[in-house]
mmCIF file of C-alpha atoms in Angstrom:
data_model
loop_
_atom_site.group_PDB
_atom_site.id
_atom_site.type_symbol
_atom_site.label_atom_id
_atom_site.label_comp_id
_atom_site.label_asym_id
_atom_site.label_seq_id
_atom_site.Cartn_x
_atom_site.Cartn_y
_atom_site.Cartn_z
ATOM 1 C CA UNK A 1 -17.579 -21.001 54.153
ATOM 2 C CA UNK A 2 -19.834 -21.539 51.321
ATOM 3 C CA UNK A 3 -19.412 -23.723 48.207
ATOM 4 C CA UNK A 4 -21.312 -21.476 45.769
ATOM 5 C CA UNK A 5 -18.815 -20.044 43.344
ATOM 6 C CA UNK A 6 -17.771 -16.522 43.508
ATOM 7 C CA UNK A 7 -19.355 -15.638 39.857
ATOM 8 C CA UNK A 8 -22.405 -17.630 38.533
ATOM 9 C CA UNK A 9 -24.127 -17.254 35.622
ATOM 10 C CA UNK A 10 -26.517 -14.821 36.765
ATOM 11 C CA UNK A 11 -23.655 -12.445 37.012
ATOM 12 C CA UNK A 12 -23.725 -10.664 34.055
ATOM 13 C CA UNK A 13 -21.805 -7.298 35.084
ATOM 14 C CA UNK A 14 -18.716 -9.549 35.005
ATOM 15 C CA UNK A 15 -17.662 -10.728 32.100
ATOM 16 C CA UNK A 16 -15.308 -12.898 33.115
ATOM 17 C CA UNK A 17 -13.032 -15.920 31.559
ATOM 18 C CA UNK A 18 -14.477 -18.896 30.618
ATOM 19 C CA UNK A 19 -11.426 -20.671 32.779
ATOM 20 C CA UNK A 20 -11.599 -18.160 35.453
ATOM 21 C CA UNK A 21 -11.586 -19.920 39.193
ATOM 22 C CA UNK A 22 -14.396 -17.605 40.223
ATOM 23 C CA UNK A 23 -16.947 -19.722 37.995
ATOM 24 C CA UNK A 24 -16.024 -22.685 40.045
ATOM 25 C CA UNK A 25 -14.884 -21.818 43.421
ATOM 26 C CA UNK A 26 -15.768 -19.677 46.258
ATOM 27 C CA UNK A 27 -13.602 -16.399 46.331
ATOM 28 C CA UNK A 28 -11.984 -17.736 49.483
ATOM 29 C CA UNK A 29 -10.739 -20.568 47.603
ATOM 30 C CA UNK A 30 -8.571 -18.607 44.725
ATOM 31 C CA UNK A 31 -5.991 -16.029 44.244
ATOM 32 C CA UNK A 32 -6.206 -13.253 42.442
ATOM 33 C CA UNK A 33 -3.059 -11.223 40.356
ATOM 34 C CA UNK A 34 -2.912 -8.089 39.017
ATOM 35 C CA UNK A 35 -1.998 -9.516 35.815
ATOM 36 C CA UNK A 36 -0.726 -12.265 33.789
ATOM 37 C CA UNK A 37 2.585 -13.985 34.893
ATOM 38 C CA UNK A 38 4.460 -16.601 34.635
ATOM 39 C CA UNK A 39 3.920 -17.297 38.486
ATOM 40 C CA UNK A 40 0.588 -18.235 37.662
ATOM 41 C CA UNK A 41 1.524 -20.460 34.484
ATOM 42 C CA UNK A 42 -1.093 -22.728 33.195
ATOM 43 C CA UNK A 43 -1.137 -26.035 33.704
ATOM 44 C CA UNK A 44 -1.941 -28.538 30.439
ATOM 45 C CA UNK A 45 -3.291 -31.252 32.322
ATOM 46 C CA UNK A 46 -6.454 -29.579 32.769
ATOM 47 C CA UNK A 47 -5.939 -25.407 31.171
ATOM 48 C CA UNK A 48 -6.390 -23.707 34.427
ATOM 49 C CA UNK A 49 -3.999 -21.291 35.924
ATOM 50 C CA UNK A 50 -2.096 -21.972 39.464
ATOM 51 C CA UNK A 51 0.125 -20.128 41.369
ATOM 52 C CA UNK A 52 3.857 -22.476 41.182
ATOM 53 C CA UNK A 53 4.900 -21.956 44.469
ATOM 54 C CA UNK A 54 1.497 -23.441 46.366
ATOM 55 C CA UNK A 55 -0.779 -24.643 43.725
ATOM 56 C CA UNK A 56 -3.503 -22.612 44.473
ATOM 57 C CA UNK A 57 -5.757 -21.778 41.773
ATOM 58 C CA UNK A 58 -5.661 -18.173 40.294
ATOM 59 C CA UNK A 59 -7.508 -15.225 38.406
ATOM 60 C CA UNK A 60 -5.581 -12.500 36.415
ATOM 61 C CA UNK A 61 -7.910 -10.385 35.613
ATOM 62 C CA UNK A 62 -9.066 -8.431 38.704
ATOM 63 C CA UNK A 63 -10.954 -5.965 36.483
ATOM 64 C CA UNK A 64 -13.440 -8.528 35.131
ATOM 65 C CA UNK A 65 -14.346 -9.900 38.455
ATOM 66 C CA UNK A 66 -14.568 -6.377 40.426
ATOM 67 C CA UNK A 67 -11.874 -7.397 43.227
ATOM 68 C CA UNK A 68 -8.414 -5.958 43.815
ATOM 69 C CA UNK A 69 -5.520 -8.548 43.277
ATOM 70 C CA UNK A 70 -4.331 -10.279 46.569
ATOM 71 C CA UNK A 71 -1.091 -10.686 44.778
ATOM 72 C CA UNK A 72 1.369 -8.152 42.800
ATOM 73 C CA UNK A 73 2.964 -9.732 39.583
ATOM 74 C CA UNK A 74 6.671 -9.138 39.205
ATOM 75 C CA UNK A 75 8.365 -7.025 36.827
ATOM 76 C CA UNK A 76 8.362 -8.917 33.405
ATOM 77 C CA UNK A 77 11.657 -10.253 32.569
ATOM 78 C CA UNK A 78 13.475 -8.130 29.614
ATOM 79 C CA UNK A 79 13.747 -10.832 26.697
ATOM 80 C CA UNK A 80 17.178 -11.964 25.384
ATOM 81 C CA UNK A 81 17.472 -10.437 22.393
ATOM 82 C CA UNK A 82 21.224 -11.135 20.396
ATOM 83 C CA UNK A 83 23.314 -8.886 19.874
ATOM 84 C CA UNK A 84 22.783 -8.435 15.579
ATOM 85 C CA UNK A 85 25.619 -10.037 13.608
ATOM 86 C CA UNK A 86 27.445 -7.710 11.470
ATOM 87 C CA UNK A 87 26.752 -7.990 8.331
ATOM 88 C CA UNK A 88 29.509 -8.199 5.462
ATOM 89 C CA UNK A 89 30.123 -5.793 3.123
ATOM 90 C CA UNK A 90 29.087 -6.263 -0.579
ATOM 91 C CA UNK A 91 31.719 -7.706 -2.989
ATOM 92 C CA UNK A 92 30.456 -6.382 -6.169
ATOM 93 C CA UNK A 93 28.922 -2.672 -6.462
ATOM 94 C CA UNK A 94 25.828 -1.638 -9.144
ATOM 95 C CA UNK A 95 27.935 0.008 -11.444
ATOM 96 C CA UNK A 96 26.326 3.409 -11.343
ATOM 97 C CA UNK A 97 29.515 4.869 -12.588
ATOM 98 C CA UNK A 98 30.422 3.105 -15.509
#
């Protein structure tokens, strides 16, 4: 195991995020999705991404770093839109008859 991060700066075939774990961490050391999800949420203390259910820090973007993702993002959630309210019908008319 080595402690030289996955992507350094001499890298410069991957453009990759400027909060991505591969600029800090060996690749054994991160996760990688296949996408943005809310599995991998970000955390304010400190603006990196972790996965919820270990804490293990995470990439989603698999395309900037070359690598296929280790983990598949669920299906997003459809939102909860309301139903629209009907809307009332107009007391007075424009008077194009009169």
């Amino acid at each position: 195991m080595t402690d030289r991060p996955f992507v350094t700066d001499d890298d410069e075939d991957r453009p990759v995020c400027g909060i991505c774990p591969s600029k800090r961490l060996p690749r054994d050391q991160f996760v990688i999705y296949d996408r943005p999800t809310r599995e991998a949420p970000f955390n304010p203390d400190d603006g990196f991404r972790y996965a919820s259910a270990d804490g293990i820090p995470v990439c989603v973007h698999p395309h900037k770093i070359g690598c296929d993702p280790d983990r598949i993002a669920p299906a997003p959630q459809p939102l909860d839109v309301p139903a629209p309210t009907p809307r009332r019908k107009r007391w007075w008319t424009f008077g194009l008859g009169r």
